[in-house]
Structure formats: structure tokens, C-alpha cells
Coordinates of C-alpha atoms in Angstrom, one line a residue:
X1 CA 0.0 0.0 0.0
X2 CA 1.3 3.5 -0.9
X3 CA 2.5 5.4 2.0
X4 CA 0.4 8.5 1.8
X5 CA -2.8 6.2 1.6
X6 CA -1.8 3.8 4.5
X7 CA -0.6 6.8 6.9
X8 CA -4.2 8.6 5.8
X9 CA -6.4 5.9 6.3
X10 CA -4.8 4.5 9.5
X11 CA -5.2 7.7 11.5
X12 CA -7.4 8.6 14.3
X13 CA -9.3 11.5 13.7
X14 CA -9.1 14.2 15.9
X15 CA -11.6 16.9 16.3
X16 CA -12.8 18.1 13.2
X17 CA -9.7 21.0 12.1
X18 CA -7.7 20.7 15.8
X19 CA -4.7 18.6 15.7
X20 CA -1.9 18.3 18.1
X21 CA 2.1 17.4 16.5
X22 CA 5.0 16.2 18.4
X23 CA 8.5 17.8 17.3
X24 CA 11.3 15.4 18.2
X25 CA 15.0 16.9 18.2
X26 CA 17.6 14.5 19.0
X27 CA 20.3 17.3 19.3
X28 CA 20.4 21.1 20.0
X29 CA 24.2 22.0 19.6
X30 CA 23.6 24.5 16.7
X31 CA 21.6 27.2 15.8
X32 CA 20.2 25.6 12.7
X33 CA 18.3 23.1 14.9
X34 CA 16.5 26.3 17.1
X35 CA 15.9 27.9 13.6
X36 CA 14.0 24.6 12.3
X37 CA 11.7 24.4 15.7
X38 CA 11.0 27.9 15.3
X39 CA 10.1 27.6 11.6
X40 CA 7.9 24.8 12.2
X41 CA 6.4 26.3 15.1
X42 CA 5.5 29.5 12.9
X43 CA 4.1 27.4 9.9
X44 CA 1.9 25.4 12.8
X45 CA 0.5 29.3 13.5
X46 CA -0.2 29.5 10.6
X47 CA -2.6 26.9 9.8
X48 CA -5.2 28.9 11.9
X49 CA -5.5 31.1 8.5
X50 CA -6.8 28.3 6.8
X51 CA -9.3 27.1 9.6
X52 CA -6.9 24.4 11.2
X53 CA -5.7 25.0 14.3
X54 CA -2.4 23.1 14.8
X55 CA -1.1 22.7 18.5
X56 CA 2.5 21.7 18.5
X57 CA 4.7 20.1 21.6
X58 CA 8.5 20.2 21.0
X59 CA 11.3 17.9 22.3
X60 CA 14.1 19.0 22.1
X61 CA 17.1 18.2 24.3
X62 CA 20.9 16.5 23.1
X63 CA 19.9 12.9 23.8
X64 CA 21.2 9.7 22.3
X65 CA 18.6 7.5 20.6
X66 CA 17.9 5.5 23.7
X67 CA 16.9 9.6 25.0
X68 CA 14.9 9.9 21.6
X69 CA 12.9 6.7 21.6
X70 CA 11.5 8.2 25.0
X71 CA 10.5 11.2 22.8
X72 CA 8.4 9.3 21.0
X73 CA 7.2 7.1 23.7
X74 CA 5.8 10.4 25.2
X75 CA 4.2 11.7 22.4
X76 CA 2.4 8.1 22.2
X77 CA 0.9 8.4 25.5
X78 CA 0.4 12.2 25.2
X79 CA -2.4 11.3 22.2
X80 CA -1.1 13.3 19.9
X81 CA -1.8 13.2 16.1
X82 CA 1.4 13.2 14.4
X83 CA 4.9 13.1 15.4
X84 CA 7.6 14.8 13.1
X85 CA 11.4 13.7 13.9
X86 CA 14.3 14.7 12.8
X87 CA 16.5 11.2 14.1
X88 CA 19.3 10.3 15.8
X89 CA 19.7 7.1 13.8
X90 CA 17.9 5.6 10.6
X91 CA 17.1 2.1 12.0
X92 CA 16.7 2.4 15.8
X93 CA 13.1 3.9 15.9
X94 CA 11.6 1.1 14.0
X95 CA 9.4 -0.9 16.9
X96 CA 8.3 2.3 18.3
X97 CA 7.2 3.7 15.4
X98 CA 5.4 0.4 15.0
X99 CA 3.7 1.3 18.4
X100 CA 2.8 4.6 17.1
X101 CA 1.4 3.6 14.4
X102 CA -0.5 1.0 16.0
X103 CA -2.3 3.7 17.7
X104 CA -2.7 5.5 14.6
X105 CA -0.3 8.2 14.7
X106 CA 1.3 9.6 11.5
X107 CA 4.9 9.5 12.0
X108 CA 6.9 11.5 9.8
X109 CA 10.9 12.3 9.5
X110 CA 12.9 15.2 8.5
X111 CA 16.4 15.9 7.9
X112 CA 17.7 12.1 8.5
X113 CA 16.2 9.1 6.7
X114 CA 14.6 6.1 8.4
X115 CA 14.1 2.6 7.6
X116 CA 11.2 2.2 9.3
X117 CA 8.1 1.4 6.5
X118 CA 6.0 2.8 9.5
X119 CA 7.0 6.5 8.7
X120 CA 7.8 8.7 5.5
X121 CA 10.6 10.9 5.4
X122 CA 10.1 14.7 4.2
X123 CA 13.0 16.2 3.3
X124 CA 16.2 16.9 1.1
X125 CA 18.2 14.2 -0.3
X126 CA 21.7 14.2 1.7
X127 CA 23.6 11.8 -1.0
X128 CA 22.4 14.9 -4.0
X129 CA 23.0 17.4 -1.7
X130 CA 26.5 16.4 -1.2
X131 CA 27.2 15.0 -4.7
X132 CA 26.6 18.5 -5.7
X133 CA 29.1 20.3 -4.2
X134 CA 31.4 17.6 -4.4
X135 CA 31.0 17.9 -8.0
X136 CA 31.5 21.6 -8.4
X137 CA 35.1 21.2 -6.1
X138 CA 35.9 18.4 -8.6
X139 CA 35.2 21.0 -11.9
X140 CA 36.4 24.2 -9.8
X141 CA 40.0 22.1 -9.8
X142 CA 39.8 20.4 -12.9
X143 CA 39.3 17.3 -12.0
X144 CA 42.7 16.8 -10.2
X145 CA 44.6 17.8 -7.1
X146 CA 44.5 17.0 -3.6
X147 CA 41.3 17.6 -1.2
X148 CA 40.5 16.9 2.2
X149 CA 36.9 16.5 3.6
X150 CA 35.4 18.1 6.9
X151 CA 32.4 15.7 7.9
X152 CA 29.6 16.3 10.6
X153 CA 28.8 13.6 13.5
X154 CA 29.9 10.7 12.9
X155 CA 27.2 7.9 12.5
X156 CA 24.4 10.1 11.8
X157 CA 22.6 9.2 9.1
X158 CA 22.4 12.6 7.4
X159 CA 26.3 12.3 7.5
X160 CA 26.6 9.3 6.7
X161 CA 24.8 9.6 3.2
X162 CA 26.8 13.2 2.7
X163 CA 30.1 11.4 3.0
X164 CA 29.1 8.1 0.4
X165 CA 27.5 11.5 -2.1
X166 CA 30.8 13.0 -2.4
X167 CA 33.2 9.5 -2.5
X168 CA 31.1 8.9 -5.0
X169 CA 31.7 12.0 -7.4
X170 CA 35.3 12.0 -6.3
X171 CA 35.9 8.3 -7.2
X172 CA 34.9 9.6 -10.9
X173 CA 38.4 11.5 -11.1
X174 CA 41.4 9.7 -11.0
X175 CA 43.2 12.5 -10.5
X176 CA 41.9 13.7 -7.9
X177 CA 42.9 12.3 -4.5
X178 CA 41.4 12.4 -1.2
X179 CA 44.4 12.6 1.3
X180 CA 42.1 13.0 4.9
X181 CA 38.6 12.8 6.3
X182 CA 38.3 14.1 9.4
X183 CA 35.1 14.8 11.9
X184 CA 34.2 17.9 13.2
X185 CA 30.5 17.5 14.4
X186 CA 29.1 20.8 12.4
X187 CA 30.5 22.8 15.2
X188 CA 32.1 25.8 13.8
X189 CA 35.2 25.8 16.6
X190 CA 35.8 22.1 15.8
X191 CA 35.9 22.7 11.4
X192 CA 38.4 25.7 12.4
X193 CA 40.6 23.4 14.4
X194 CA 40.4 20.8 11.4
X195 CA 41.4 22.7 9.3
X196 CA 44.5 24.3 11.1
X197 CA 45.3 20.6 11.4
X198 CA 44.9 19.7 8.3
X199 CA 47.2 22.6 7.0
X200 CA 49.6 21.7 9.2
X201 CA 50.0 18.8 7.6
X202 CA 48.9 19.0 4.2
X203 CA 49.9 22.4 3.6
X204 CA 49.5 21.9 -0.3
X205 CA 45.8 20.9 -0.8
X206 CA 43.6 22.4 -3.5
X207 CA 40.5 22.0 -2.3
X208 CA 38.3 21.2 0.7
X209 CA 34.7 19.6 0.5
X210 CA 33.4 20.6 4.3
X211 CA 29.8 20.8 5.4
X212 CA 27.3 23.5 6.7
X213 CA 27.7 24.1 10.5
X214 CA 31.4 24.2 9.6
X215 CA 32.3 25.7 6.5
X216 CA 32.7 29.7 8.3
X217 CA 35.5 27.9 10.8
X218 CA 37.1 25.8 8.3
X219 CA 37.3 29.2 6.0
X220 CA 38.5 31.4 8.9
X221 CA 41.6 28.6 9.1
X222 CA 42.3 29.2 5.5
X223 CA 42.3 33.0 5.8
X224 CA 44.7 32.8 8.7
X225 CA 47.0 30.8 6.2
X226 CA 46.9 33.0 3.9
X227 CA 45.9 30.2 2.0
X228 CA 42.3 32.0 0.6
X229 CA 43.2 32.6 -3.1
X230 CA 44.8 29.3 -3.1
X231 CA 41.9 26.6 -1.9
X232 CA 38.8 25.6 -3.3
X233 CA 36.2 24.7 -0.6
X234 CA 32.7 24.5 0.0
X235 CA 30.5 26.9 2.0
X236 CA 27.6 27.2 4.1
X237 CA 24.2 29.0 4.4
X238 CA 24.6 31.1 7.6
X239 CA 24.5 35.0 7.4
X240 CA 27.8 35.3 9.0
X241 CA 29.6 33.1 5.9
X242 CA 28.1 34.5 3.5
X243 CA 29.2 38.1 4.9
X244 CA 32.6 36.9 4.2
X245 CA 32.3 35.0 1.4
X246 CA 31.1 37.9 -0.7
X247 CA 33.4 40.2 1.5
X248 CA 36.4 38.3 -0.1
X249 CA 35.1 36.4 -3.2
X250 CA 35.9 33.2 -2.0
X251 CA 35.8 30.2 -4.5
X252 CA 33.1 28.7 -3.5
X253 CA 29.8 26.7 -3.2
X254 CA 27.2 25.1 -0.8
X255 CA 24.1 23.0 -1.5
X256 CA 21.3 24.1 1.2
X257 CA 19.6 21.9 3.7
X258 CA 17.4 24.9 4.5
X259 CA 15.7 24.9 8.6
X260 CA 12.5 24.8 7.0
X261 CA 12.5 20.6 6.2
X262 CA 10.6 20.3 9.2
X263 CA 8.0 22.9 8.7
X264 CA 7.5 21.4 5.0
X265 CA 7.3 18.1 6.8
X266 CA 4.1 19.4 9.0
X267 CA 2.4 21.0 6.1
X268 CA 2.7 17.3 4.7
X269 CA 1.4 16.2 8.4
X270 CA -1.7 18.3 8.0
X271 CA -2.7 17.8 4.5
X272 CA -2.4 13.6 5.3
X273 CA -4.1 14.4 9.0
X274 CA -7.1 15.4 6.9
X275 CA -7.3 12.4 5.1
X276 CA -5.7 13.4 1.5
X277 CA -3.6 11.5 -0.3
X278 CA -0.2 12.4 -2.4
X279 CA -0.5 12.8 -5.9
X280 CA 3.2 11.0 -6.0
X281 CA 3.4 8.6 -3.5
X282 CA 6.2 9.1 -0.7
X283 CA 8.8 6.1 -2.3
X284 CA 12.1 7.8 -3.0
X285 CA 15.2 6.7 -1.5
X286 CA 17.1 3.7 0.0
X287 CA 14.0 3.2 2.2
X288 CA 11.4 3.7 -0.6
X289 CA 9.5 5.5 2.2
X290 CA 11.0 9.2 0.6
X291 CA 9.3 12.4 -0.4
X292 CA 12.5 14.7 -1.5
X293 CA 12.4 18.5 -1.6
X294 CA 14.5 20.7 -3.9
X295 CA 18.1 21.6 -2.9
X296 CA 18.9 25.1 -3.8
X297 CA 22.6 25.9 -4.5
X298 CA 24.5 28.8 -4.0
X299 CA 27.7 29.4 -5.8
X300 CA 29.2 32.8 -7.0
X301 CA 26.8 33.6 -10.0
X302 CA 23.9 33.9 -7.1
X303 CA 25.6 34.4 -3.6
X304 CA 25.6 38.2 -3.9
X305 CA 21.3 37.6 -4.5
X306 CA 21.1 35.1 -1.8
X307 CA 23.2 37.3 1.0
X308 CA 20.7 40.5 0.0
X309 CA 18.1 38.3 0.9
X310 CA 19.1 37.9 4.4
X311 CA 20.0 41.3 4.6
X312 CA 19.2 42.4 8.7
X313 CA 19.4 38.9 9.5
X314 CA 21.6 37.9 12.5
X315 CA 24.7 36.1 11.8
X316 CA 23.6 32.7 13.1
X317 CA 20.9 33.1 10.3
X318 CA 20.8 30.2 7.5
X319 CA 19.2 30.8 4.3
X320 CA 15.8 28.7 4.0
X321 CA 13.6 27.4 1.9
X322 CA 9.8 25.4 2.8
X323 CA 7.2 24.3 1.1
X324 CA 3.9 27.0 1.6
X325 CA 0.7 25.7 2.7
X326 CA -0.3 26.3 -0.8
X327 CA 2.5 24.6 -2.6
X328 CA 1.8 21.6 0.1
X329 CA -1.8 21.1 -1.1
X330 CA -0.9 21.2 -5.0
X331 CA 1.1 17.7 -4.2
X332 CA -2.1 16.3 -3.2
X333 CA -5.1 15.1 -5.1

């Protein structure tokens, strides 16, 4: 049975346009995570223009998945509706999502993909997200050199799929080698010590494939090298990069995973909560349980657009995308 239909015919109907959403977030050490609460809890508001008034309860704490599983246990005996994740881990939730959906609550993920064929996962594709950047580094160098790459936590499943996009673009170029892969759990401090490490040893690199939530440290390393006109890397979406990046006309790039995944992912909720089904059902992915959004990508023929747009915005800000409420019901019939 398709996804959409299953999750819309197993539910339990609430009142007749009240609803009540669980947010689950498994970590809180970066300002993108309190930016994709907040976006959700804004697109939740504003339901109540369209006659559907959409109570959300948040989780949000740094818990390991043992911590998260009790997320969702909570939400299950809280009643509510629909619970929206972004996940520690793509295959430990699987019996309690059974349980959820035993007591027919929609269960949808964001940001990380899950195994589990009792959820659908709403989001951006992590392998195409980083096969795109990795692809520009490899065209920015001409297909040869040497590159180092900057990865996020390691085991998380959104990193995980990241890391096998770009070895899979770089494998494409026998000429280009990868000499290190390092971790730096998208903390800005840790990519910034990466990279003075990684200059310290490999002084002569060409390029650097890093992701978001580390990019602005890993850059800040190169500028203090005075290595800035002489390495390719990738960027990031926050306010504060992009200040610098068009400050200094960096070489570079970033695909966005934009905050607002997981207020696309409760539009989705809501349209299936009222009992519609997707026009294209929700079967992308390894899983076959995925409904992919679009990735912008910035690179220097757009930056200078994209950093007006977030002109006023504080520093911590990251460029973001979500599907409307409008653009939400067009994918259903």
C-alpha cells in the first residue's frame, strides 16, 4: 500500500480541524536546529489562517537514541496526532514507530532518513546534496589535485549519506585524491581546528569539501593561512559566511539543507491528518518511504542575490527554503 494512503487511512481522527504534533530533536548544539523548531512552530500558526488549528509540543534536548525513543514514547501516550522527527539514527526507531502507528499516529521524519516502513521521510536528499558540491570542487580544480573533507557527527545518518555522495563523485576522477577525512560535528570551533590541522599537515591541498555548520570555521583557518586565493572549498548557508564569502570572493559553493524541512514536513502532516492523499506517492530513497524537496545551490553567480536576501538577518541566520501551505496542497489530489 502506498505510504500516503496507509498513513491517511490509519489515522485517528481528531476533532474536526484541531490537531496536536509532536516535534522530536535529538540534538540542539547549533543554531540551525532552534531555527527549524521555530520555523515549524511559525508554519503550525499559521494553519489557523486556513481554519486548522495546529497545536504543537516540542522535544528538544541532546539525547542519544535511547533519549529519543522516549521522545516518542511520550508523544504516544500524550495522544497526539502526528509526530515529526528529525533522528538520531535511521534504524533504531523502527518498533516504536510500529507502536505509534498502532495507535494510529502519523509518523513522519525530516532531515535524516529512516528505515522504518512505518514513517515517510520529508525532506532533502543528503547523497544529491553532497554529490553536488562535491562535483563543483571536482570541476572548480579540474578534475585533479589533492582535497580533504570536513564531515559532521559521525554515525548520523544525514552524514553518513553526505560522506558516500561525495566519494562517490570523487571516485569519478582519478586525479583527484582524497588525502584526509576528518570529523568535526558541524560545530564551527571544531571545522576551524580541522582545518589548522589539516594545513599543518597537508599544507599543499587544493580544495576542501566541508559541510554546513562548519564551513565559516574551516574558511577562517584558511584566511589565517593566507591560504584564501589558493583553496577551493565549499561553503555554508549562515548569514555570517556569506558576509565573508562575498566580502572576499571566496571560490566557492554550498548545497542548502534549508531549517525549514521540518516545517514542510508538518504542512505534509496536515494535508495527510485530513485524510488526502499524495498525488506521488512518498517512495524515494534507499527506504522507498521518501518524499524529497529541492536543494537550492548557492555558488558565486547567485551568492551576492542570496546574501541581500538575508540582509538584517543575525549572523547565526541560514538561508531557508519550505514548502507554503499552498505549494503543500498542490502535491495532493
Amino acid at each position: 500500500m502506498l505510504a500516503s494512503v496507509a498513513f491517511a487511512s490509519g489515522l485517528t481522527a481528531a476533532s474536526a480541524a484541531d490537531y496536536k504534533i509532536g516535534l522530536s530533536n535529538g540534538w540542539v548544539g547549533s543554531e540551525w536546529r532552534t531555527q527549524m523548531i521555530s520555523e515549524a512552530e511559525d508554519m503550525a500558526e499559521a494553519w489557523s489562517e486556513h481554519g486548522i488549528e495546529v497545536d504543537v509540543v516540542v522535544q528538544s534536548a541532546n539525547v542519544d537514541v535511547p533519549g529519543q525513543v522516549a521522545h516518542v514514547r511520550n508523544f504516544i501516550n500524550e495522544g497526539v496526532d502526528a509526530i515529526i522527527i528529525n533522528p538520531n539514527s535511521p534504524t533504531a526507531f523502527d518498533p516504536v514507530f510500529a507502536q505509534a502507528k498502532a495507535r494510529g499516529i502519523l509518523v513522519i521524519a525530516t532531515d535524516a532518513e529512516v528505515s522504518s516502513q512505518d514513517a515517510m521521510y520529508v525532506g532533502i536528499d543528503h547523497k544529491a546534496y553532497a554529490a553536488g558540491t562535491a562535483r563543483w570542487l571536482a570541476e572548480t580544480l579540474g578534475g585533479k589535485g589533492s582535497i580533504v573533507a570536513i564531515n559532521g557527527v559521525a554515525g548520523h545518518p544525514a552524514n553518513e549519506m553526505r560522506v558516500e555522495g561525495y566519494r562517490e563523485v570523487f571516485a569519478e576522477y582519478p586525479d583527484l585524491k582524497v588525502v584526509n577525512e576528518v570529523n568535526a560535528n558541524w560545530e564551527q570551533a571544531q571545522g576551524q581546528q580541522a582545518m589548522q590541522n589539516i594545513l599543518a599537515t597537508y599544507p599543499d591541498i587544493n580544495g576542501v569539501w566541508v559541510q554546513d555548520g562548519m564551513a565559516a570555521g574551516a574558511w577562517r583557518a584558511i584566511m589565517d593561512a593566507n591560504k584564501a586565493e589558493d583553496i577551493a572549498a565549499t561553503g555554508e548557508i549562515r548569514k555570517d559566511f556569506l558576509d565573508i564569502w562575498v566580502e572576499n570572493g571566496f571560490t566557492s559553493a554550498a548545497s542548502v539543507n534549508p531549517p525549514g524541512v521540518m516545517a514542510s514536513a508538518l504542512n505534509v502532516a496536515v494535508n495527510l491528518l485530513e485524510g488526502k492523499e499524495l498525488k506521488e506517492p512518498a517512495s524515494a530513497g534507499k527506504y522507498g518511504n521518501a518524499m524529497y524537496l529541492p536543494i537550492p545551490f548557492i555558488d558565486g553567480d547567485n551568492v551576492a542575490e542570496v546574501h541581500a536576501e538575508l540582509e538584517g538577518k543575525p549572523g547565526y541566520y541560514s538561508y531557508t527554503s519550505s514548502l507554503s501551505i499552498d505549494e503543500t496542497a498542490e502535491l495532493f489530489k
